[in-house]
Short mmCIF file of C-alpha atoms and ligand atoms in Angstrom, two decimals:
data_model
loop_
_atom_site.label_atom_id
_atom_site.label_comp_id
_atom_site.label_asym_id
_atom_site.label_seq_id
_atom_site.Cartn_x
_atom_site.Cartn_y
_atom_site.Cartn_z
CA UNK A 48 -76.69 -18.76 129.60
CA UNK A 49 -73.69 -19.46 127.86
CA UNK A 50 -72.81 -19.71 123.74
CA UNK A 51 -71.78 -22.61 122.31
CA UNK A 52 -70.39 -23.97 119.26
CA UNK A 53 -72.10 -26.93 117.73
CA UNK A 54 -70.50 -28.82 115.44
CA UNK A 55 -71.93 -32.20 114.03
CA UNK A 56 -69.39 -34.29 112.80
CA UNK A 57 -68.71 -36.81 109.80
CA UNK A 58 -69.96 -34.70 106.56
CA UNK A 59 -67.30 -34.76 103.93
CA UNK A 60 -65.82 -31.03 103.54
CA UNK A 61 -65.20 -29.41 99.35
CA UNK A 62 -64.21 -26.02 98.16
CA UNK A 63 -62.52 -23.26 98.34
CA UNK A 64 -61.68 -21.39 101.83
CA UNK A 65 -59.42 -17.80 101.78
CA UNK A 66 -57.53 -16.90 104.44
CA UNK A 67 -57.89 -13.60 106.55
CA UNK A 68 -54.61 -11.31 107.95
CA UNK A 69 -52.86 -12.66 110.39
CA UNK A 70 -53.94 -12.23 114.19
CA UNK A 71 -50.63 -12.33 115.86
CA UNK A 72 -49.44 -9.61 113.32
CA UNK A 73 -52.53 -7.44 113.48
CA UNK A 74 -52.46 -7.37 117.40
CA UNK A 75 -48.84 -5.77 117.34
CA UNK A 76 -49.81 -3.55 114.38
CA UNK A 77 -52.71 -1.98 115.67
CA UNK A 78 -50.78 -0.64 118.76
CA UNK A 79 -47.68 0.01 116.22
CA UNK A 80 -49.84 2.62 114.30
CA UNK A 81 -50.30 5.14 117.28
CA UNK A 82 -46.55 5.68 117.11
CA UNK A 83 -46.72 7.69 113.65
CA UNK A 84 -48.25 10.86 114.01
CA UNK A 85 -51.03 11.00 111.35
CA UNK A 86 -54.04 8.02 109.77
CA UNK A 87 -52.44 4.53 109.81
CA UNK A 88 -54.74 2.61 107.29
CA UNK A 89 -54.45 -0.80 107.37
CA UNK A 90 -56.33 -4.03 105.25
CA UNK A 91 -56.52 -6.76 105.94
CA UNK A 92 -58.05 -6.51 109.08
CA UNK A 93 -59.27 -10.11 110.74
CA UNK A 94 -63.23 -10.11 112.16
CA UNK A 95 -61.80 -11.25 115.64
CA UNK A 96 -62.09 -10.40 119.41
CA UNK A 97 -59.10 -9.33 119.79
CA UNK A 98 -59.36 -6.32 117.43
CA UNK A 99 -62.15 -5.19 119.14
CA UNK A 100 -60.11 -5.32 122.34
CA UNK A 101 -57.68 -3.30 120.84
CA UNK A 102 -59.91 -0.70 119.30
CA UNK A 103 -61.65 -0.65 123.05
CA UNK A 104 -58.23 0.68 124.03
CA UNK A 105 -57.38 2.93 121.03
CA UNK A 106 -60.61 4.93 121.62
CA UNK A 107 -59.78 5.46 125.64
CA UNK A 108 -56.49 6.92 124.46
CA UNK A 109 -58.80 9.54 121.92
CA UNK A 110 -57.45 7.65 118.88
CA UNK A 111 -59.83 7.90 116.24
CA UNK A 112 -61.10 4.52 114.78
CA UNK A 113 -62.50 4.76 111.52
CA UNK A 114 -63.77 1.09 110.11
CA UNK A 115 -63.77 1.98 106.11
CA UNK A 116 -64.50 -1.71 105.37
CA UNK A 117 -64.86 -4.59 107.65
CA UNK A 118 -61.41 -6.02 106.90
CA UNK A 119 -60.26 -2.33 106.58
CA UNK A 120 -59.40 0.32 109.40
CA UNK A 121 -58.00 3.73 109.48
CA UNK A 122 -56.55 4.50 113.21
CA UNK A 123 -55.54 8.33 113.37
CA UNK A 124 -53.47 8.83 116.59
CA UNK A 125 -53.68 12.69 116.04
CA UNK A 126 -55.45 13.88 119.27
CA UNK A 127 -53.98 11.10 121.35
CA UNK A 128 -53.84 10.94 125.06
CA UNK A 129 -51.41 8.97 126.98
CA UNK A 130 -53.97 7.83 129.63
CA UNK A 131 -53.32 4.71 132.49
CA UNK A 132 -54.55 1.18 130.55
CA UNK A 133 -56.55 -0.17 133.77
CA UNK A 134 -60.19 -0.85 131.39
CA UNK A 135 -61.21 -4.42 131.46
CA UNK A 136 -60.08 -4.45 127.34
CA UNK A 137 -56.19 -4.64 128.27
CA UNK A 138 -56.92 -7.79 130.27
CA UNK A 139 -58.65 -9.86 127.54
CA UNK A 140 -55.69 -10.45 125.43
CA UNK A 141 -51.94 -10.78 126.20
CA UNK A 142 -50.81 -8.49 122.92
CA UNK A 143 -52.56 -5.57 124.79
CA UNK A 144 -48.98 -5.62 125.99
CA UNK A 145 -47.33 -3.65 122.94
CA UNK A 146 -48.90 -0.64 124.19
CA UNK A 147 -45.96 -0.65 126.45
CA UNK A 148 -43.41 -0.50 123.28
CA UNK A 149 -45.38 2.10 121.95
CA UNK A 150 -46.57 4.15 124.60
CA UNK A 151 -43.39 4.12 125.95
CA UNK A 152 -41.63 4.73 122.78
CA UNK A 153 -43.72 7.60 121.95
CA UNK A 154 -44.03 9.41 125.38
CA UNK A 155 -41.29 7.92 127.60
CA UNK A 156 -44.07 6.98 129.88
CA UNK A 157 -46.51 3.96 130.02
CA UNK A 158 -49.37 2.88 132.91
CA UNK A 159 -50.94 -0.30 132.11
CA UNK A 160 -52.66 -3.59 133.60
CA UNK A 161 -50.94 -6.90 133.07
CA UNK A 162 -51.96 -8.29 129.93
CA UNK A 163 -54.49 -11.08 129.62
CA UNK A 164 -54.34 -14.41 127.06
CA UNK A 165 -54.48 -17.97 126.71
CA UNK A 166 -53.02 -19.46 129.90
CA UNK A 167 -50.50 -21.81 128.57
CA UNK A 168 -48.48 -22.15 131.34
CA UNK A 169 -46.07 -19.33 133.05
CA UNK A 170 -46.01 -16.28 130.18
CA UNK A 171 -43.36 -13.75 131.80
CA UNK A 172 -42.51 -10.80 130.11
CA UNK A 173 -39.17 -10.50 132.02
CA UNK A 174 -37.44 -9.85 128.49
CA UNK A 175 -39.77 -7.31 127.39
CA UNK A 176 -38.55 -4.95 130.87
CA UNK A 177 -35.23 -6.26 130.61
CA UNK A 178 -35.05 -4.49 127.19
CA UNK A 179 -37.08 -1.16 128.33
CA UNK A 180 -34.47 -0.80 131.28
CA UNK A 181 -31.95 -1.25 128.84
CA UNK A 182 -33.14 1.33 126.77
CA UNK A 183 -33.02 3.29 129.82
CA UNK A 184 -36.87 3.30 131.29
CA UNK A 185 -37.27 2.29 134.90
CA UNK A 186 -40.02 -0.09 135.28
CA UNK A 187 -42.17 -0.56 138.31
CA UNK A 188 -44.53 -2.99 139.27
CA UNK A 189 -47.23 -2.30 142.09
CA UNK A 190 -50.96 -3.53 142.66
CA UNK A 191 -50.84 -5.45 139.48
CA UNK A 192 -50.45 -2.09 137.43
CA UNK A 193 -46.96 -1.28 135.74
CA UNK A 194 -45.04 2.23 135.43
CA UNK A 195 -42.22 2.47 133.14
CA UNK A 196 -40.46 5.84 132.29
CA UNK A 197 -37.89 7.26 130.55
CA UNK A 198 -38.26 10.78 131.62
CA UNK A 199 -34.84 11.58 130.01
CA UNK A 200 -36.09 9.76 126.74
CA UNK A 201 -34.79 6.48 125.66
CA UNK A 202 -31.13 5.65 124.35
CA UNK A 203 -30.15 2.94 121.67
CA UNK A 204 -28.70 -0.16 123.36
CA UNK A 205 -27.22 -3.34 122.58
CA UNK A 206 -30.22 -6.45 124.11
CA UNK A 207 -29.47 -9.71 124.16
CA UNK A 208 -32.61 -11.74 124.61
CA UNK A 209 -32.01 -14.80 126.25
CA UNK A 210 -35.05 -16.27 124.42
CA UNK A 211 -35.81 -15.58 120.67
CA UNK A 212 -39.45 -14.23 122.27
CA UNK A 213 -41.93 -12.43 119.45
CA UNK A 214 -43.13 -9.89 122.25
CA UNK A 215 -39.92 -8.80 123.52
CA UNK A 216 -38.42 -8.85 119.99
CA UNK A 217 -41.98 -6.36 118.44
CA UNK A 218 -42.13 -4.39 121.96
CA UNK A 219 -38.26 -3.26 121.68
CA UNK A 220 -38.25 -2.62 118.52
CA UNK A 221 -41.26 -0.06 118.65
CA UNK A 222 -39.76 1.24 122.00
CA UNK A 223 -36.49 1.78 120.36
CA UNK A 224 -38.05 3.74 117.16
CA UNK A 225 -37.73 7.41 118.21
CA UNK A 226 -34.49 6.06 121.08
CA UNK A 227 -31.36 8.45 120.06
CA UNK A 228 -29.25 6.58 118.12
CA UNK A 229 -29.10 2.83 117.56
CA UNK A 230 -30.42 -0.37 119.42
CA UNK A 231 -29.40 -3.57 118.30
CA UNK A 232 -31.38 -6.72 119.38
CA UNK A 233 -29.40 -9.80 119.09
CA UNK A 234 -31.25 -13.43 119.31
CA UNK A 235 -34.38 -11.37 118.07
CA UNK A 236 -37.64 -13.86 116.78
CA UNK A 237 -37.24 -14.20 113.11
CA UNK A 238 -41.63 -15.15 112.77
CA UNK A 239 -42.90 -13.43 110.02
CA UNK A 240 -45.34 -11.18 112.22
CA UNK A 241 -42.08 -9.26 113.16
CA UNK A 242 -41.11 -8.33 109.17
CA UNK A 243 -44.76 -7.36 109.03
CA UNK A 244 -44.46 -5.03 112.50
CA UNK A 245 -40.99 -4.03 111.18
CA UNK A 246 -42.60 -3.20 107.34
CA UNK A 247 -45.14 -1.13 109.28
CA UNK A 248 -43.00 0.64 111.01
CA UNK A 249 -40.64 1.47 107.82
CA UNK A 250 -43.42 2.58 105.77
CA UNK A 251 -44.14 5.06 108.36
CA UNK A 252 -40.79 6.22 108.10
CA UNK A 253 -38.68 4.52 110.84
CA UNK A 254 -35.10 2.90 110.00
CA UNK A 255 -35.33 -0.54 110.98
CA UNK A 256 -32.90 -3.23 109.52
CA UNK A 257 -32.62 -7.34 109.80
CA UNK A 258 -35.94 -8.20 110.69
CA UNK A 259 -36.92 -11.59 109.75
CA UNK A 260 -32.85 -12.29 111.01
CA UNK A 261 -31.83 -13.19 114.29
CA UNK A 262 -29.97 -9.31 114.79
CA UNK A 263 -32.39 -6.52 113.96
CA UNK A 264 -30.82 -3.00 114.37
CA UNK A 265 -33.16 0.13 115.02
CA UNK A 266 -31.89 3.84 114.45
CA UNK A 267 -34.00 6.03 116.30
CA UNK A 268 -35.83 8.87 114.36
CA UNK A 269 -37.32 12.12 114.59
CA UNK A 270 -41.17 11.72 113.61
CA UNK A 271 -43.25 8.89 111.70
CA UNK A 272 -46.41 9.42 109.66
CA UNK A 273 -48.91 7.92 108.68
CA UNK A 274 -49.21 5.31 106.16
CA UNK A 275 -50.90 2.41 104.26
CA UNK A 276 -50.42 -1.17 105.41
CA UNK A 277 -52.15 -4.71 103.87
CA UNK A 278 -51.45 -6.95 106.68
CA UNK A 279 -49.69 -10.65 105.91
CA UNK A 280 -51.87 -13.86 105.69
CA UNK A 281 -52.36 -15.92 108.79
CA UNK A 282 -50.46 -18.80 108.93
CA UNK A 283 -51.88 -20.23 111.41
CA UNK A 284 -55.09 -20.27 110.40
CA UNK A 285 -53.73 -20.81 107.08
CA UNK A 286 -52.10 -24.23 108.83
CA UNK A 287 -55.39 -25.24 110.62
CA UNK A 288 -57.22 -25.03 107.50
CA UNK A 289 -54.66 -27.33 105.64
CA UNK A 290 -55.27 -29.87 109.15
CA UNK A 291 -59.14 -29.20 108.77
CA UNK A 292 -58.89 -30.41 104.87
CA UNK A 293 -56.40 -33.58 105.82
CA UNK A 294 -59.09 -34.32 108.28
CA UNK A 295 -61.73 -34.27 106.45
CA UNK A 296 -61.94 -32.76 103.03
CA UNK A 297 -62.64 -34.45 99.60
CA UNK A 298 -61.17 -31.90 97.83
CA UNK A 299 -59.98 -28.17 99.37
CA UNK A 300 -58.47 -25.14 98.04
CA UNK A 301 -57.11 -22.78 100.51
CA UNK A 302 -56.34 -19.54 99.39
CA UNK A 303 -54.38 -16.77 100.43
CA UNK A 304 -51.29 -18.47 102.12
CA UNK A 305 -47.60 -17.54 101.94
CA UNK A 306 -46.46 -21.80 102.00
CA UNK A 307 -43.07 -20.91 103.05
CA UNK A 308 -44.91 -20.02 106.21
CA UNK A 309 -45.81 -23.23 107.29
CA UNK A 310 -43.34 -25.16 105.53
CA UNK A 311 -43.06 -26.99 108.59
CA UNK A 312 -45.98 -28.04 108.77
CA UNK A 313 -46.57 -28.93 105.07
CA UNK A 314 -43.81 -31.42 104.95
CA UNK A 315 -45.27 -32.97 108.33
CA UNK A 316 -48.18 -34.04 106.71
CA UNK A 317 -46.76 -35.04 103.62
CA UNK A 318 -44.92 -37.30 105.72
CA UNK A 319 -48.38 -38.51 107.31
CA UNK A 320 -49.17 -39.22 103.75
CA UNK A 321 -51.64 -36.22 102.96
CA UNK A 322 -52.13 -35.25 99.38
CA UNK A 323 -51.60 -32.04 98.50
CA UNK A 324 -50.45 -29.43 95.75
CA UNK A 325 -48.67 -26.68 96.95
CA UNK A 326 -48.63 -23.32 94.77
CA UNK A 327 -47.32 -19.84 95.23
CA UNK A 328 -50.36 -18.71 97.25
CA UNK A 329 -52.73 -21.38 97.36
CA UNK A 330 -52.74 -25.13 98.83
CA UNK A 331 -55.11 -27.95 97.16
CA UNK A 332 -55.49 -30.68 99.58
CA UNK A 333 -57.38 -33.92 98.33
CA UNK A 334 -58.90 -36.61 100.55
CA UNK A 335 -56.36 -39.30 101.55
CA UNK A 336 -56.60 -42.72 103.35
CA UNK A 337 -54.47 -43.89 105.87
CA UNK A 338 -52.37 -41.63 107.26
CA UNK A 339 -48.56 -42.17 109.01
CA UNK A 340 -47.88 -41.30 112.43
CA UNK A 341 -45.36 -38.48 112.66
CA UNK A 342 -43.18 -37.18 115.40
CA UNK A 343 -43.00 -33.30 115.88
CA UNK A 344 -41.38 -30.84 118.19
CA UNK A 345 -42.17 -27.30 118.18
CA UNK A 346 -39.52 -24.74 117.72
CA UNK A 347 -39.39 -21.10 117.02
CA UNK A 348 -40.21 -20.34 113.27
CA UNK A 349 -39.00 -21.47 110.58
CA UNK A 350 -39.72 -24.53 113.02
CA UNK A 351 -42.86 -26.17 113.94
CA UNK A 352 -45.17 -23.85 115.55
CA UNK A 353 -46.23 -24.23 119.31
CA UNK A 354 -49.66 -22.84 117.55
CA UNK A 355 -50.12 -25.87 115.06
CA UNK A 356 -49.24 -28.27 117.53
CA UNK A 357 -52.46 -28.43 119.14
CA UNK A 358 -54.67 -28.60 115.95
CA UNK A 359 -52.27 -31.10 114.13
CA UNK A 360 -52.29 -33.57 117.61
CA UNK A 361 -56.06 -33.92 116.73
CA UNK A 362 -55.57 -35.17 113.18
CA UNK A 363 -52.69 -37.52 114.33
CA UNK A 364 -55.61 -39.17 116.55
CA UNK A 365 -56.30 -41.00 112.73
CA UNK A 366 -52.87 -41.86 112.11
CA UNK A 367 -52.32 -45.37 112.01
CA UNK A 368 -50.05 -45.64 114.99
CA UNK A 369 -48.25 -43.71 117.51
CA UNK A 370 -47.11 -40.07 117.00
CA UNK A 371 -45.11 -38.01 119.41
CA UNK A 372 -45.10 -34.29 120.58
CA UNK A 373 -42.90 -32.40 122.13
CA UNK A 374 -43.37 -28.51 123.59
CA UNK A 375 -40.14 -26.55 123.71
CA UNK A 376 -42.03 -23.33 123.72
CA UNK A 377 -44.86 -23.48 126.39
CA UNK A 378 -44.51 -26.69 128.36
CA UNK A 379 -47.55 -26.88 129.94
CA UNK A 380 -50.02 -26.59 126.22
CA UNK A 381 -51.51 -30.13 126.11
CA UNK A 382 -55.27 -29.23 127.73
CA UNK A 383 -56.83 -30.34 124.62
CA UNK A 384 -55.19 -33.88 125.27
CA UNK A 385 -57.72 -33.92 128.00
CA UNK A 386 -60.32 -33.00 125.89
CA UNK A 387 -59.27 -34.95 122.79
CA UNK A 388 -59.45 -38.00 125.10
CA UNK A 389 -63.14 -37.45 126.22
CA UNK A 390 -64.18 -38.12 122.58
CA UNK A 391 -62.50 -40.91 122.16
CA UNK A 392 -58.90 -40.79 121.33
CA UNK A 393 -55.90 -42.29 123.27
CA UNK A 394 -53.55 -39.94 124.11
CA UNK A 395 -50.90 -40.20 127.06
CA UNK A 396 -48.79 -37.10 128.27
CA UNK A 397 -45.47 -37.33 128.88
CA UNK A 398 -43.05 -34.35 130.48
CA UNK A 399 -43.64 -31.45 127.95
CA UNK A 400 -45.35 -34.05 125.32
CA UNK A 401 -48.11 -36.21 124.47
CA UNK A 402 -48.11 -39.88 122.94
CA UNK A 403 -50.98 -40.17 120.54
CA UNK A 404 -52.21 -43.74 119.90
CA UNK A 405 -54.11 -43.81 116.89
CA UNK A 406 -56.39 -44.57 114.73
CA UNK A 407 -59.07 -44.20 117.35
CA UNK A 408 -63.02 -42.94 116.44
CA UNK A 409 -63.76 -39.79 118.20
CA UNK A 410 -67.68 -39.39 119.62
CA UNK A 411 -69.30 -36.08 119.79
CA UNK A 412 -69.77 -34.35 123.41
CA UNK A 413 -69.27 -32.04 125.39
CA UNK A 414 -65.77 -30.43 125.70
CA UNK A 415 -63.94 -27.22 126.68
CA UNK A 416 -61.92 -24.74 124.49
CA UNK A 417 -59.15 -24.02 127.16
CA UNK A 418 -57.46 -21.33 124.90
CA UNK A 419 -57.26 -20.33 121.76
CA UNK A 420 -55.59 -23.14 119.75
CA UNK A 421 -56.90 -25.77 121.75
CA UNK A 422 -60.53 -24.37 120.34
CA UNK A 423 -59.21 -25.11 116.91
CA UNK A 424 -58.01 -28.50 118.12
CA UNK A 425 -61.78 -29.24 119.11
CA UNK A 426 -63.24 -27.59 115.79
CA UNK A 427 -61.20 -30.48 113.79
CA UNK A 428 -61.92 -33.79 116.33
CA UNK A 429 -65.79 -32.25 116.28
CA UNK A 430 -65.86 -32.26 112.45
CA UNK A 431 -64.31 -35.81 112.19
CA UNK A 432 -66.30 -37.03 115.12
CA UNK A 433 -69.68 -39.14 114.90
CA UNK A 434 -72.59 -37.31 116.52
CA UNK A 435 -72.71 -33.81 117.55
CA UNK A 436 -69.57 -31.77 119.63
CA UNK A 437 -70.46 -28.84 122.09
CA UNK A 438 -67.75 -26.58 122.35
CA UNK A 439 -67.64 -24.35 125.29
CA UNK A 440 -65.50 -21.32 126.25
CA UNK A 441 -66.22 -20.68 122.16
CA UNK A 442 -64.70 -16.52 123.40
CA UNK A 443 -61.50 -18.35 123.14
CA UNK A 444 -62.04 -19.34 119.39
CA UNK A 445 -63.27 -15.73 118.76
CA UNK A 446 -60.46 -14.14 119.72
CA UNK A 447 -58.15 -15.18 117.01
CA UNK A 448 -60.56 -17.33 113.91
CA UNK A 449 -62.04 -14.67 111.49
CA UNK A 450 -65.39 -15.94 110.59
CA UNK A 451 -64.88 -19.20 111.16
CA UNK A 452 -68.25 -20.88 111.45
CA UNK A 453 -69.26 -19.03 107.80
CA UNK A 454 -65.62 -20.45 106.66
CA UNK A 455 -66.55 -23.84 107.65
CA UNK A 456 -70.40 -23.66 106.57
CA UNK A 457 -69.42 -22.58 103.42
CA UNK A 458 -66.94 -25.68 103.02
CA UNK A 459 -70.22 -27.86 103.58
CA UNK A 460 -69.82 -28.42 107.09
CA UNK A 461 -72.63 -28.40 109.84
CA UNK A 462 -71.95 -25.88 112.33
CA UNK A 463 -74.06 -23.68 114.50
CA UNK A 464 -74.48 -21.71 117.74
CA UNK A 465 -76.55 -22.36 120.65
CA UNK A 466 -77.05 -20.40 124.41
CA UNK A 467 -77.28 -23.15 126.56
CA UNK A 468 -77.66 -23.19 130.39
CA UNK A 469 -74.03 -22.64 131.83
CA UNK A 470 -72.20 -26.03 132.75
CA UNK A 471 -71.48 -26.36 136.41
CA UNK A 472 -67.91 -26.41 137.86
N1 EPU B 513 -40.74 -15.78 127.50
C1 EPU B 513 -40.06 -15.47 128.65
N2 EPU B 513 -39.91 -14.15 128.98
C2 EPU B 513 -40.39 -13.15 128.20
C3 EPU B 513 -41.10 -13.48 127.02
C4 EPU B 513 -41.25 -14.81 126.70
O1 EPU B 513 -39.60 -16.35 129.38
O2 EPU B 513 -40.22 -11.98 128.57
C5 EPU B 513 -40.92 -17.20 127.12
C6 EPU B 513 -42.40 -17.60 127.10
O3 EPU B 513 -42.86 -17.95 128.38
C7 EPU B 513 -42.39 -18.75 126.11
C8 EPU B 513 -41.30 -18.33 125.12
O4 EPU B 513 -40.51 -17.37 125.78
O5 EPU B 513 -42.00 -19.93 126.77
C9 EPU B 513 -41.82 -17.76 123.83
O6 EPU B 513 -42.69 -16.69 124.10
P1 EPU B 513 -42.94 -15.49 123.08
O7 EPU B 513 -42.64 -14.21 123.78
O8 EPU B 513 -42.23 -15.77 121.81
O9 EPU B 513 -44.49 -15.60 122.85
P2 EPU B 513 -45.57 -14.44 122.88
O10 EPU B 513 -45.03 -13.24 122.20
O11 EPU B 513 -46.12 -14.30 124.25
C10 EPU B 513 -46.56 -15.12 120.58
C11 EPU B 513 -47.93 -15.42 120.07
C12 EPU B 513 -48.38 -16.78 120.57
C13 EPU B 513 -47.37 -17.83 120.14
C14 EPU B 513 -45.97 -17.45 120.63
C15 EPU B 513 -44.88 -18.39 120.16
C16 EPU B 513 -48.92 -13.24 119.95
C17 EPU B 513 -49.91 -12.28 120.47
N3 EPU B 513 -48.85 -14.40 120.55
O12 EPU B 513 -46.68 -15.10 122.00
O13 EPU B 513 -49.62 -17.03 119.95
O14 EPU B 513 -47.73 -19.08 120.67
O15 EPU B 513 -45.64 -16.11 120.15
O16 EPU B 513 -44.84 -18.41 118.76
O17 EPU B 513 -48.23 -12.96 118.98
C18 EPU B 513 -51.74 -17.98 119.72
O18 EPU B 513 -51.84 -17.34 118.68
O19 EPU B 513 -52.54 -18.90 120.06
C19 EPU B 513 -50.62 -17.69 120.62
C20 EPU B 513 -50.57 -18.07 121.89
#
């Protein structure tokens, strides 16, 4: 038997929704907090999969785990042991992968499985060893397993990434923290996950300067502590929200958002003719007719995000006529165009972008949650659709919405879970 997500479409969403801390930065933070040496507490905590995954892995290593609140953890990396990462845990998400930073940062020496995720096309984390070696850690790669070490310790270095990449840029810099003297990364991400990772990281005393720039230096230090940490809102779901309310709201505040975020975004759908109020932590949204197409491309932040590209293409399937776009960051991300076509809509794929023909009504079925975004994507064509949507593959969703289905209840929408036998290939 396998869980679904029911969703039956066409009630009019109102009220008030507040968004939880943001996945990508809690999936670097948790590993971040094994490099101090005493309790990391940190709020803000999202209910998702992926935190379990990573607590899976903290308690292998004998890191203590202590859930204070649901939204609020203390990890205490006291009696820590640098074992091999080969449980299943490491392979259910990609960011299992900044246990390399840290682990390797903390004891010059790392075993671990290849990280898991969303298959969005190729994912290499080329950069990510290119920057270990450069710190001076050889990195091996046998039976799908890999070894890095820096028996000598690590040494800062000047990396050049040839791709502002969030892993590479969060993985170097908490390799680099206790490194003898300083690393500079140049063409480092600038997405707000890496200030967070970077605040972290100061708070527990490390000397990190730039992040949230394009050249973030790192001079190594002695020891770190432990600290407190209240993780930064999600944008992303912060930004699927605002597409859920365009899509079908009458009126919807959504709390809890940095706007400056998702700027990108925002002025999107103010283009597509979506009325909303925008105030320092809080977006109204209220229902509007008739919405523009728009043309996007995604870009690495402050640019449109690859992750609100597949949530906004299923609003644009309303837009009175055609929208374009384009990937720049994972080519290969248009699944839910499949999907999205199933229920109705019209969309055509180009090379690295999709043509969305619109307005076209969308009718409830049977579809797939590829990934992770694509999930979200399918929560916002089920809600707008007539008849009922049955989501499969809902894990995806779980790893990254907090509470989604009591989120969207609570907004007045009809949502529910079902086991049903398992589809056949
Ligand atoms: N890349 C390389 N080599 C590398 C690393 C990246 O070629 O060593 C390429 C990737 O293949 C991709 C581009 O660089 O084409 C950007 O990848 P990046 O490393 O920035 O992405 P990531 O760290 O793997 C994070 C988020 C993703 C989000 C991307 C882009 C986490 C855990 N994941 O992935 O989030 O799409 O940044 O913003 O932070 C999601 O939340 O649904 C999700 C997939």
């Amino acid at each position: 038997m396998e869980e679904v997500l029911k969703i039956e479409g066409g009630h009019p969403l109102a009220g008030e929704v507040t968004i939880s801390g943001a996945k990508n930065a809690t999936v670097a933070l948790i590993p971040a907090a094994v490099l101090a040496d005493g309790p990391v507490t940190i709020v803000g905590i999202p209910q998702i999969a992926d935190v379990d995954s990573l607590s899976e892995i903290l308690k292998s290593l004998d890191v203590e785990v202590i859930e204070v609140r649901k939204d609020h953890i203390v990890i205490d990396p006291t009696h820590m042991v640098n074992r091999p990462l080969v449980g299943e845990a490491v392979t259910k998400l990609r960011a299992s992968y900044y246990f390399m930073g840290a682990l390797l940062g903390k004891y010059g020496h790392v075993q671990m499985k290849m990280p898991g995720g969303c298959y969005l096309g190729p994912r290499p984390i080329d950069l990510h060893i290119k920057g270990f070696e450069a710190l001076g850690a050889s990195v091996k790669f046998e039976k799908a397993c890999y070894t890095i070490d820096a028996p000598h310790g690590l040494h800062g270095a000047k990396i050049f990434l040839d791709i502002a990449s969030v892993g590479a840029t969060i993985n170097i810099m908490m390799a680099s923290v206790y490194a003898e003297g300083r690393t500079t990364i140049e063409n480092a991400a600038k997405e707000p996950e890496i200030i967070d990772v970077a605040t972290l990281l100061n708070r527990m005393g490390a000397h990190i300067r730039g992040a949230g720039t394009n050249v973030i230096t790192i001079d190594g230090v002695n020891s770190l502590s432990g600290c407190f940490h209240e993780i930064i809102p999600d944008r992303i779901e912060a930004g699927t929200f605002v597409i859920i309310a365009a899509a079908c709201a009458t009126h919807m505040v959504i709390n809890n958002i940095i706007p400056q975020h998702i700027e990108a975004l925002t002025s999107k759908l103010q283009e597509m003719g979506v009325k909303m109020k925008i105030d320092v932590d809080k977006i109204t949204v209220e229902h509007s007719d008739h919405l523009k197409p728009v043309d996007i491309v995604t870009k690495v932040y402050p640019g449109f995000a690859t992750d609100l590209q597949q949530p906004l293409t299923a609003l644009l399937t309303q837009a009175e006529g055609q929208s374009k776009v384009m990937e720049t960051i994972y080519s290969e991300r248009f699944k839910h165009c499949f999907e999205l076509n199933s229920m109705g809509a019209n969309i055509e794929l180009i090379n690295s972008g999709a043509l969305i023909n619109g307005p076209t009504p969308l009718y409830g079925c049977s579809v797939q949650a590829t990934d992770l975004r694509c999930g979200a994507a399918m929560v916002i064509a089920g809600l707008m659709a007539e008849g009922v949507t049955e989501i499969h593959n809902v894990y995806h969703i779980d790893r990254g919405y907090s509470e989604l289905d009591e989120k969207l209840r609570s907004l007045g929408a009809k949502v529910w879970r079902e086991f049903v036998e398992e589809e056949q290939e």
